XYZ file of C-alpha atoms in Angstrom:
706
model
C 27.005 14.483 -1.679
C 26.597 15.639 1.564
C 25.487 13.775 4.454
C 21.895 14.224 6.006
C 20.583 15.350 8.768
C 20.901 14.054 12.744
C 17.790 11.877 13.532
C 17.102 13.726 16.284
C 17.076 16.580 14.378
C 15.264 15.064 11.717
C 12.786 14.247 14.187
C 12.539 17.535 15.536
C 11.171 18.777 12.477
C 8.427 16.354 12.282
C 7.126 17.328 15.214
C 7.376 20.458 14.119
C 5.684 20.231 11.036
C 2.778 17.638 12.664
C 2.289 21.354 14.830
C 2.029 23.099 12.603
C 0.187 21.258 10.154
C -2.407 20.547 13.410
C -2.837 25.512 13.874
C -3.017 25.249 9.806
C -6.207 23.107 9.588
C -9.639 25.081 8.860
C -12.758 24.866 10.870
C -14.766 21.639 9.605
C -17.486 22.745 11.839
C -17.969 25.811 11.283
C -17.090 25.145 7.401
C -20.462 22.114 7.936
C -22.360 23.522 9.826
C -24.455 25.015 7.187
C -24.954 22.143 4.683
C -28.031 20.278 5.873
C -30.121 23.787 5.251
C -30.749 23.746 1.689
C -28.981 20.284 -0.082
C -29.511 20.011 -3.690
C -31.966 17.054 -4.705
C -30.873 13.801 -5.705
C -28.532 12.850 -7.016
C -26.059 15.393 -5.575
C -22.901 13.428 -3.892
C -20.878 12.473 -6.702
C -22.909 13.265 -9.759
C -25.922 15.496 -10.451
C -28.382 16.411 -13.084
C -25.825 18.403 -15.526
C -23.033 15.733 -14.760
C -25.272 12.619 -16.215
C -26.134 14.791 -19.481
C -22.215 14.353 -19.802
C -22.406 11.030 -18.349
C -25.809 9.747 -21.374
C -23.647 11.991 -23.905
C -19.612 10.321 -23.531
C -21.980 6.915 -22.942
C -22.693 7.598 -26.441
C -20.219 9.751 -28.220
C -16.849 7.067 -26.558
C -16.434 3.942 -27.596
C -15.000 2.904 -24.396
C -16.770 4.727 -22.159
C -19.745 2.826 -24.225
C -17.944 -0.574 -23.844
C -17.835 -0.417 -20.468
C -21.852 1.009 -19.833
C -22.835 -1.830 -22.575
C -21.134 -4.286 -20.259
C -22.929 -2.691 -16.588
C -25.720 -3.078 -18.813
C -25.708 -6.795 -19.465
C -24.723 -6.952 -15.605
C -27.641 -5.181 -15.079
C -29.397 -7.925 -16.985
C -28.064 -10.924 -15.598
C -29.428 -9.173 -11.948
C -32.688 -8.355 -13.049
C -32.938 -11.866 -14.786
C -31.506 -13.831 -11.448
C -33.284 -17.162 -10.513
C -32.221 -17.329 -6.955
C -31.592 -15.141 -4.406
C -30.607 -17.463 -1.449
C -30.627 -16.136 1.824
C -27.662 -15.182 4.029
C -25.025 -17.397 4.988
C -23.522 -17.984 8.462
C -21.806 -15.098 10.074
C -17.987 -17.630 10.405
C -16.587 -15.965 13.414
C -12.675 -17.906 12.769
C -12.836 -16.633 8.659
C -9.852 -16.646 8.181
C -8.420 -19.571 10.419
C -11.266 -21.532 7.957
C -9.729 -19.346 4.760
C -13.275 -18.555 4.089
C -15.880 -15.868 4.490
C -18.687 -16.486 2.562
C -20.288 -14.087 4.796
C -18.335 -10.760 3.614
C -19.010 -12.730 -0.027
C -22.227 -12.170 0.442
C -22.566 -8.092 1.575
C -19.472 -7.783 -1.072
C -22.549 -9.142 -4.034
C -25.166 -7.639 -3.092
C -23.479 -4.327 -2.923
C -22.027 -4.269 -5.683
C -25.428 -5.617 -7.460
C -27.065 -2.594 -5.690
C -24.646 0.134 -6.678
C -24.554 -1.510 -9.730
C -28.813 -1.011 -10.770
C -28.894 1.860 -8.838
C -26.109 3.530 -11.460
C -28.071 2.535 -14.400
C -31.001 3.916 -13.759
C -29.737 7.210 -13.314
C -27.842 5.987 -16.445
C -31.245 4.973 -18.175
C -34.497 5.753 -16.374
C -35.529 3.028 -16.500
C -37.093 1.566 -12.857
C -37.082 -2.241 -13.332
C -32.994 -1.276 -12.307
C -34.327 1.218 -9.432
C -36.562 -1.423 -8.179
C -34.050 -4.170 -8.081
C -31.295 -1.968 -6.628
C -33.718 -1.892 -3.965
C -33.997 -5.271 -3.542
C -30.220 -5.400 -3.377
C -29.484 -3.248 -0.745
C -32.678 -4.074 1.329
C -30.707 -7.593 1.855
C -27.492 -5.498 3.716
C -29.721 -3.295 5.132
C -31.353 -6.985 6.903
C -27.775 -7.752 8.454
C -27.448 -7.292 12.100
C -23.732 -6.165 11.374
C -21.989 -4.785 8.158
C -18.432 -5.600 10.600
C -16.603 -8.294 8.519
C -16.350 -11.470 10.770
C -12.122 -11.039 11.574
C -12.999 -7.656 13.357
C -14.824 -8.489 15.925
C -14.152 -8.896 18.784
C -13.391 -12.489 19.326
C -10.306 -12.159 17.092
C -9.319 -8.572 16.783
C -9.217 -7.916 20.167
C -5.675 -9.369 20.476
C -3.880 -6.792 17.484
C -1.495 -4.275 18.580
C -2.880 -1.345 17.484
C -0.747 0.806 15.671
C 0.462 4.472 16.286
C -2.091 6.741 17.471
C -4.270 4.163 19.039
C -4.075 3.863 22.723
C -3.622 0.143 24.232
C -7.498 -0.309 25.843
C -9.576 -1.629 22.250
C -12.754 -2.744 23.194
C -15.667 -1.698 21.028
C -15.380 -2.979 17.298
C -18.726 -2.383 15.800
C -17.727 -0.442 13.063
C -14.805 -1.612 10.946
C -13.595 -0.959 7.051
C -15.950 -2.781 5.803
C -19.063 -1.066 7.215
C -17.152 1.710 5.736
C -17.415 -0.024 1.950
C -21.036 -0.779 2.716
C -21.735 2.716 3.438
C -20.541 4.388 0.872
C -21.916 2.152 -1.612
C -25.481 2.045 0.167
C -25.703 6.005 0.667
C -24.180 6.259 -3.716
C -27.815 4.022 -3.954
C -29.455 6.079 -1.782
C -28.904 9.052 -3.624
C -29.542 7.431 -7.207
C -32.640 5.654 -6.321
C -34.024 8.603 -3.758
C -36.649 9.689 -7.229
C -38.104 6.612 -7.743
C -38.448 4.775 -3.840
C -41.459 5.214 -1.580
C -41.132 7.068 2.020
C -40.949 3.440 3.312
C -37.994 1.815 1.062
C -35.885 5.776 1.200
C -36.035 4.885 5.174
C -35.069 0.919 4.856
C -31.825 2.392 3.455
C -31.951 5.659 5.387
C -31.865 2.977 8.671
C -29.920 0.443 7.745
C -26.659 3.608 7.149
C -28.024 4.980 10.404
C -28.518 1.627 12.844
C -24.779 0.005 11.242
C -22.982 2.999 10.863
C -23.710 6.830 12.416
C -25.186 6.213 15.311
C -22.427 3.245 15.753
C -20.532 5.840 15.887
C -21.655 9.189 16.246
C -20.996 10.525 19.969
C -17.949 6.951 20.705
C -15.287 7.971 18.875
C -12.892 7.972 21.560
C -13.590 4.352 21.731
C -12.903 2.900 18.332
C -9.240 2.483 17.592
C -9.093 4.195 14.527
C -10.500 7.299 14.799
C -7.085 8.502 16.016
C -4.971 6.235 13.850
C -3.790 8.473 10.965
C -0.882 6.586 9.992
C -3.177 3.644 8.833
C -5.549 3.098 6.189
C -8.536 2.143 8.235
C -9.084 5.963 9.827
C -9.595 7.353 5.866
C -11.648 4.427 5.045
C -14.110 4.171 7.761
C -13.920 8.410 8.193
C -15.142 8.489 4.552
C -17.510 5.721 5.210
C -19.107 7.697 7.874
C -18.980 11.000 5.965
C -20.918 10.075 2.729
C -23.569 8.594 5.014
C -23.606 11.567 6.471
C -23.574 13.625 3.694
C -26.282 11.276 1.962
C -29.536 11.737 4.633
C -28.884 15.971 4.655
C -32.725 15.737 3.664
C -34.155 13.365 6.409
C -31.871 14.719 8.524
C -29.897 18.103 8.262
C -28.265 17.612 11.655
C -26.168 14.912 10.761
C -23.244 17.744 9.248
C -21.676 17.202 13.268
C -21.178 13.161 11.559
C -19.226 15.130 8.350
C -17.554 17.785 9.701
C -16.001 15.169 12.608
C -15.006 12.970 9.093
C -12.893 15.731 7.677
C -11.423 16.090 9.982
C -10.036 12.644 10.306
C -9.481 12.886 6.495
C -6.896 15.488 6.753
C -4.881 14.312 10.127
C -4.391 11.004 7.561
C -3.634 13.836 4.712
C -1.094 14.911 6.767
C 0.910 12.060 7.775
C 2.079 11.103 4.463
C 6.190 11.940 3.592
C 7.234 15.426 1.673
C 7.337 13.358 -0.994
C 4.123 11.409 -1.304
C 5.516 8.080 0.819
C 3.178 6.236 3.173
C 4.377 4.015 5.926
C 2.364 1.609 5.666
C 3.227 0.472 1.480
C 2.152 1.054 -1.668
C -0.609 -0.783 -1.646
C -2.777 0.289 1.337
C -2.116 4.287 0.183
C -3.969 2.985 -2.753
C -6.535 1.160 -0.929
C -7.077 3.815 1.637
C -7.198 6.818 -1.066
C -9.497 4.245 -3.163
C -11.950 3.559 -0.781
C -11.966 7.587 0.309
C -12.449 9.463 -3.170
C -15.828 9.065 -3.301
C -16.359 10.982 -0.385
C -13.304 13.278 -0.933
C -15.482 14.295 -4.099
C -18.544 14.403 -2.141
C -17.418 17.057 0.444
C -16.241 19.385 -2.056
C -19.455 19.664 -4.212
C -21.263 20.053 -0.932
C -19.214 23.071 -0.274
C -18.835 24.324 -3.588
C -15.012 23.766 -2.960
C -14.477 25.150 0.793
C -13.160 21.928 1.293
C -10.751 20.267 -1.410
C -8.563 17.601 -0.309
C -7.177 17.277 -3.949
C -5.281 20.892 -3.278
C -3.682 18.596 -0.274
C 0.172 18.876 -0.504
C -0.376 15.109 -0.176
C -2.558 14.620 -3.356
C -1.205 17.879 -5.204
C 0.075 18.677 -7.801
C 2.223 15.005 -7.501
C -0.005 12.287 -6.061
C 1.036 9.674 -7.392
C 5.097 9.623 -6.945
C 4.315 7.007 -4.071
C 2.783 4.618 -6.583
C 4.977 5.406 -9.798
C 8.735 6.326 -8.403
C 8.177 3.749 -5.929
C 7.731 0.861 -8.112
C 9.909 -2.181 -7.025
C 9.708 -1.617 -2.821
C 6.738 -3.964 -2.378
C 8.047 -3.972 1.484
C 6.229 -4.457 4.471
C 2.562 -5.892 3.987
C 2.590 -3.652 0.372
C 3.880 -4.567 -3.031
C 5.806 -3.398 -5.103
C 3.988 -3.431 -8.145
C 1.463 -1.079 -10.046
C -1.257 -0.060 -7.261
C -4.863 2.128 -8.000
C -7.801 0.969 -9.034
C -8.103 2.538 -12.399
C -10.941 5.300 -11.353
C -8.794 6.655 -8.484
C -5.583 6.883 -10.784
C -7.847 8.551 -13.034
C -9.394 11.200 -10.864
C -6.183 11.764 -9.476
C -4.491 12.908 -12.354
C -7.546 14.703 -13.552
C -7.422 16.734 -10.850
C -4.103 17.656 -10.450
C -2.760 17.808 -13.964
C -0.027 16.120 -13.450
C 1.651 14.511 -16.762
C 4.325 11.933 -14.856
C 0.445 10.308 -12.773
C -0.631 10.899 -16.472
C 2.196 8.809 -17.766
C 2.139 6.088 -14.932
C -1.973 5.956 -15.722
C -1.301 4.656 -19.482
C 1.766 2.723 -19.210
C 1.454 0.982 -15.936
C -2.910 1.160 -15.376
C -5.244 -1.761 -16.106
C -8.029 0.175 -16.646
C -11.466 -1.737 -14.923
C -15.207 -1.545 -15.973
C -16.372 -0.381 -13.053
C -19.510 2.366 -12.386
C -16.385 4.523 -11.164
C -14.882 4.250 -14.369
C -17.571 5.553 -16.404
C -18.072 8.740 -13.532
C -14.125 8.656 -13.776
C -12.568 8.650 -16.803
C -9.230 8.552 -18.347
C -8.615 12.218 -17.852
C -6.728 14.358 -21.041
C -3.913 14.862 -19.395
C -0.792 14.216 -22.285
C 1.188 11.869 -20.220
C 5.394 12.636 -19.715
C 7.401 9.803 -19.208
C 9.740 10.948 -15.972
C 13.010 12.756 -16.764
C 14.565 10.793 -13.726
C 14.592 7.446 -12.045
C 15.145 7.043 -8.588
C 13.568 8.969 -5.860
C 14.268 9.224 -1.971
C 10.782 9.298 0.282
C 12.121 10.737 3.026
C 9.369 10.981 5.384
C 9.665 7.380 5.599
C 13.067 7.008 4.889
C 12.949 4.559 1.625
C 14.717 4.946 -1.423
C 14.402 3.649 -5.043
C 17.163 3.916 -7.710
C 16.960 3.803 -11.300
C 18.320 5.096 -14.239
C 15.251 5.520 -16.297
C 11.516 3.475 -16.652
C 12.372 0.953 -19.240
C 13.062 -2.867 -18.981
C 16.548 -3.020 -19.335
C 16.938 -0.404 -16.411
C 17.356 -2.296 -13.071
C 15.307 -1.149 -9.943
C 17.078 -1.609 -6.230
C 14.234 -0.670 -4.164
C 16.225 -0.292 -0.264
C 13.945 0.599 3.013
C 15.456 1.903 6.209
C 12.940 3.508 9.043
C 12.125 2.576 12.016
C 10.268 -0.791 12.864
C 7.411 1.824 14.389
C 4.199 0.649 12.579
C 3.308 -3.323 14.164
C 0.179 -3.027 11.468
C 1.627 -3.730 8.211
C 5.429 -3.132 8.845
C 8.133 -5.874 8.772
C 11.544 -6.156 10.994
C 13.027 -5.169 8.294
C 14.925 -2.100 8.313
C 17.744 -1.709 6.008
C 16.393 -4.539 3.874
C 16.579 -3.971 -0.270
C 15.223 -6.111 -3.551
C 16.712 -5.908 -7.177
C 14.533 -6.119 -9.914
C 15.191 -6.056 -13.573
C 13.553 -7.021 -16.955
C 9.904 -7.302 -14.931
C 11.650 -10.311 -13.221
C 12.245 -9.935 -9.333
C 16.150 -11.300 -8.740
C 15.986 -10.400 -4.949
C 13.355 -9.694 -3.199
C 10.447 -10.397 -0.572
C 8.525 -13.675 0.107
C 5.495 -14.098 -1.623
C 2.700 -13.004 0.694
C 0.280 -15.386 2.178
C -3.216 -14.390 2.867
C -3.807 -13.216 6.602
C -4.269 -16.167 8.811
C -5.799 -15.238 12.085
C -3.159 -14.920 14.410
C -1.597 -12.485 11.562
C -2.033 -8.820 13.377
C -1.226 -10.139 17.026
C 1.093 -11.199 18.941
C 2.419 -13.779 17.064
C 2.842 -11.729 14.945
C 6.851 -11.586 14.502
C 6.502 -15.948 13.969
C 5.790 -14.951 10.346
C 7.855 -15.702 7.798
C 6.810 -12.851 6.309
C 7.227 -10.416 8.938
C 10.327 -11.868 10.490
C 13.464 -10.255 10.256
C 14.991 -13.372 8.840
C 12.816 -13.213 6.155
C 14.309 -10.507 4.060
C 17.611 -9.149 2.992
C 19.203 -7.849 5.819
C 22.249 -8.825 7.570
C 22.073 -11.438 10.995
C 24.672 -11.325 13.604
C 24.217 -14.661 15.845
C 20.469 -15.280 14.550
C 19.199 -11.938 16.150
C 16.452 -10.344 15.131
C 14.805 -6.895 14.907
C 12.610 -5.402 17.262
C 9.658 -3.592 16.713
C 8.929 -0.510 18.841
C 5.615 -1.039 19.564
C 3.992 -5.187 21.443
C 0.691 -5.850 22.627
C -0.480 -4.099 26.100
C 3.323 -2.234 26.344
C 5.029 0.825 25.827
C 6.642 3.000 22.696
C 9.663 2.434 22.114
C 11.138 5.437 20.191
C 14.093 5.023 17.543
C 13.477 1.857 16.949
C 15.481 1.361 13.352
C 17.581 4.397 11.599
C 17.168 6.443 8.477
C 18.232 6.775 5.420
C 22.210 9.003 5.579
C 23.393 9.525 2.221
C 21.418 9.802 -1.466
C 22.448 10.492 -4.319
C 21.176 10.459 -7.529
C 22.180 11.498 -11.321
C 21.829 10.136 -14.716
C 24.654 8.302 -14.390
C 24.452 6.435 -10.872
C 23.041 6.921 -7.537
C 23.807 5.280 -4.201
C 22.330 5.870 -0.775
C 23.798 4.785 2.632
C 21.423 3.681 5.893
C 21.978 3.000 9.425
C 19.863 0.211 10.497
C 21.902 -0.276 13.930
C 18.657 0.664 16.087
C 16.655 -1.946 14.971
C 18.216 -4.377 17.068
C 18.417 -5.263 20.474
C 22.015 -4.061 20.323
C 23.631 -7.309 22.472
C 24.962 -8.941 19.137
C 24.924 -6.631 16.242
C 25.961 -3.465 17.641
C 26.503 -1.268 14.464
C 25.585 -2.413 10.966
C 25.959 -0.003 7.913
C 24.646 -0.840 4.714
C 26.011 1.014 1.423
C 23.942 0.535 -2.240
C 25.170 1.244 -5.664
C 23.876 1.275 -8.972
C 25.484 2.163 -12.254
C 23.934 2.813 -15.585
C 25.018 -0.384 -16.691
C 22.742 -2.564 -13.512
C 26.018 -2.915 -12.051
C 24.901 -3.102 -8.313
C 27.276 -3.317 -5.597
C 26.114 -3.776 -1.657
C 28.555 -3.004 0.638
C 27.198 -3.812 4.923
C 29.779 -2.836 7.704
C 29.230 -4.816 10.652
C 30.710 -4.498 13.868
C 29.591 -7.101 16.924
C 31.734 -9.142 18.640
C 35.133 -10.817 17.636
C 34.225 -14.677 16.530
C 30.491 -14.399 16.129
C 28.904 -15.698 13.306
C 27.610 -12.993 10.541
C 25.256 -13.080 7.932
C 24.751 -11.674 4.819
C 20.997 -13.189 3.759
C 19.026 -12.951 0.571
C 16.170 -13.982 -1.182
C 15.604 -14.732 -5.012
C 12.636 -14.739 -6.293
C 14.062 -17.314 -9.523
C 16.236 -20.509 -10.021
C 19.928 -19.782 -8.202
C 23.202 -22.068 -7.870
C 26.238 -21.602 -5.516
C 28.943 -21.671 -7.223
C 32.145 -20.877 -5.336
C 32.075 -17.307 -4.047
C 29.291 -16.378 -6.688
C 25.228 -17.180 -6.859
C 23.627 -17.641 -10.103
C 20.215 -16.266 -10.523
C 18.902 -17.683 -13.047
C 16.341 -14.608 -14.449
C 15.522 -16.421 -18.300
C 14.841 -19.523 -15.984
C 12.284 -17.677 -13.816
C 8.694 -16.232 -13.724
C 7.874 -13.302 -15.391
C 5.681 -10.566 -13.533
C 2.025 -11.283 -13.981
C -0.417 -9.235 -15.574
C -1.441 -5.534 -13.534
C -4.489 -4.762 -12.109
C -6.444 -5.424 -9.033
C -8.033 -7.939 -6.655
C -9.676 -8.361 -3.422
C -8.064 -10.765 -1.130
C -11.089 -13.300 -0.628
C -11.405 -13.843 3.191
C -10.202 -10.408 4.519
C -11.787 -7.702 2.462
C -8.888 -5.398 2.085
C -7.846 -5.318 -1.699
C -4.330 -6.532 -2.186
C -2.583 -5.464 -5.974
C -0.426 -8.146 -6.739
C 0.747 -7.134 -9.930
C 3.619 -5.659 -11.693
C 3.268 -3.728 -15.459
C 3.069 -5.961 -18.714
C 6.106 -4.509 -20.296
C 7.982 -6.909 -22.386
C 11.099 -9.080 -20.696
C 13.495 -7.913 -23.426
C 16.043 -9.882 -23.818
C 16.524 -11.133 -19.746
C 19.879 -12.837 -19.196
C 20.548 -13.926 -15.777
C 22.352 -12.076 -12.929
C 25.851 -12.857 -11.072
C 26.484 -11.766 -7.852
C 29.765 -11.941 -6.536
C 30.864 -11.664 -3.210
C 33.929 -10.182 -1.207
C 34.718 -10.442 2.329
C 37.281 -9.472 5.280
C 37.694 -12.553 6.901
C 36.756 -16.618 5.129
C 33.570 -16.512 4.207
C 31.108 -18.541 1.998
C 28.124 -18.590 0.225
C 25.520 -21.342 2.105
C 22.096 -22.365 1.291
C 18.961 -22.922 2.346
C 15.699 -22.711 3.931
C 12.689 -21.344 5.742
C 9.682 -22.872 6.531
C 6.604 -20.442 6.234
C 3.284 -21.681 7.989
C 0.521 -20.368 7.817
C -1.973 -20.409 11.285
C -4.887 -21.715 9.415
C -6.734 -24.957 9.777
C -5.839 -26.411 5.825
C -2.502 -26.919 5.745
C -0.590 -24.987 3.619
C 2.556 -25.306 4.598
C 5.776 -23.997 2.128
C 9.461 -23.998 1.678
C 11.243 -20.323 0.814
C 14.617 -20.768 -0.198
C 17.403 -18.667 0.286
C 21.272 -17.772 0.289
C 23.455 -15.989 2.545
C 27.077 -14.807 3.192
C 28.374 -15.956 5.869
C 31.561 -16.022 7.931
C 33.018 -14.913 11.946
C 33.229 -11.863 13.084
C 37.369 -11.284 12.381
C 39.738 -10.127 15.243
C 39.420 -5.862 15.462
C 35.146 -6.789 15.603
C 34.474 -4.866 11.998
C 33.219 -7.014 9.622
C 32.925 -6.098 5.263
C 31.121 -7.307 3.041
C 30.496 -6.957 -0.599
C 27.787 -7.965 -3.097
C 28.124 -7.292 -6.407
C 25.205 -8.060 -9.068
C 25.788 -7.388 -12.793
C 23.930 -9.006 -15.748
C 26.062 -12.429 -17.061
C 27.993 -12.803 -19.718
C 31.280 -10.898 -21.517
C 30.687 -7.948 -19.003
C 29.715 -10.083 -16.227
C 31.731 -9.262 -12.377
C 34.400 -11.188 -12.687
C 36.126 -10.128 -9.300
C 35.688 -8.443 -6.502
C 38.384 -6.826 -4.072
C 38.230 -4.807 -0.237
C 40.815 -2.565 0.824
C 40.714 -0.853 4.229
C 41.638 2.791 3.738
C 42.931 5.432 6.348
C 40.099 7.236 8.139
C 38.097 4.006 8.806
C 36.359 4.157 5.210
C 36.716 0.719 2.845
C 37.674 0.129 -1.213
C 35.845 -1.559 -3.034
C 37.528 -3.164 -6.418
C 35.121 -4.450 -8.855
C 35.670 -6.133 -12.588
C 33.532 -6.184 -14.949
C 34.351 -8.115 -17.768
C 37.690 -5.716 -19.342
C 36.426 -2.483 -17.038
C 37.584 -2.338 -13.977
C 36.906 0.510 -11.297
C 37.265 1.002 -7.910
C 34.559 2.504 -5.148
C 35.586 4.313 -1.730
C 33.052 4.558 0.632
C 32.748 6.516 3.350
C 30.091 8.304 6.407
C 29.665 11.339 3.963
C 30.119 10.203 0.622
C 30.570 6.726 -2.567
C 33.582 7.727 -4.963
C 34.133 5.890 -7.954
C 37.021 6.020 -9.541
């Protein structure tokens, strides 16, 4: 397998591609200029009267749709018969410090009620639903702001701003929660429009203008998310503004400039999706950003009669969910390696692309919910097809997942290289990996605690989840990795490193990562990591570390199962570990940002233990420790995160080799491992599993198995 292209060439290609995409972008101002001249009658945003007839027919004839609608109808009756309507609670300034946000919950509750009732009015024609929907919308419009407390000046000012945003940020009057409220109220306005008086229409219109559009229109340069097109905020915030403007075209036909700007924001973000679908913020935030934006993407396509069709952008067509599917196990940064995506989002992307592998992901992994959007975008009639290959390299972000196939008995090794250039949701984890087998995460990431008040600021790297030593990486004298961006400091280039080799076929897969430049270079001079997976669920990890002779070398692992150390081996008790929770999606109370903490509910099968055997070119030992996890919150939520390490002093030559061999316990467990140097600076690992012996020779151009 030839070595991948050099880092400078890859960066140059990336810059040229980005420039070409910008040059080829449509003229959204021209495409949107005429939208206000003769807007169609309401409803028109995500369905019209013809679509409504189809929805009503499906509710009558399709059992799943009928059941979902009946649940929503009963929810509507509950809202109609509510005997108490509490006033808005006080807005907490430091909700992430105290650990709760009743004000946010109040907004979300009324938005959901207004949306559900408005949809029921469209489906039934019962004016009571429209009247009650307006009451809930009115409560939202009466609020001074829809900005979530942690996103106001008092807290967010100290944030380290992501790529594309300038450091000088002082305006925080519109955020992702404002965008979510804008989307929901735009749909409410569209759906109950014929049942409202002019004063009622103006009340919701006032809310959309006051809390969203006029806070941003003409002042885009003051909002950090406007140019931060590698951040989910950019898609969400632009989408909320765009759909609000589309909803008001009858009364405010001049809002087409807002619509055009929103299109540009969505386009710029989609251009940042990697060529294989990878998203640097991780899989959970890919799903969150797309899920919050899909209504605007549908609405603008309808409004322009297909001239603006983001579903045909190369980031979403023809294989829109490859990052969700092939990225399973890659729970890096603030993301998750579990199943991601609201069912309505995945349904919609499958329907638009016709991708059979996306349909298989939808069928095998996605928990199908019972929301308004699941009726609007139900499971499409696309025949599912299990992927024929299991591994995938996400070139744009330098992540890869190695697996034989998509069965629970196939081990899944997710690897992350890339660059530490996301101070928003990234971690100092270049070179880490995770190992999942039979739906049990044997080696992985620290569990994510809820975001606290300081998590996105200058103290980010003091948090256990984000710092280097909390990941499955190499430490030399405890030296931590660095981030390309610190608060109010210039960006550093080249902080991190690429995947330099990658090979995958039906029998085995391997890769090489070079995370050397993720470190400041004082103690760790060079680190290359090779990861090999064969068809019998055996994993070999080889680390080469260059440092000063005598430096303390530590190769660290974080098990998510009980474990014990005996001599040169660790036994990871998968059978005693907890299986991954059921799939689905929840909103993280107090943050307003959705998290996806679930894996598919495959049967665990005959899960056994895993054995890890270590070998090194020096006097090494397996040692056990634990790290304190202390969120910066009012209540003491401290916990311990256990780990174990292969530790040794660097030998006289300063080059340390450490092999970590994983295999199922039992007759075929790893029995021995031996390192030997080969001419030309390469290294060979001699492995014995049960009665089988083989060797792996590692070089900078290939891994050869004999």
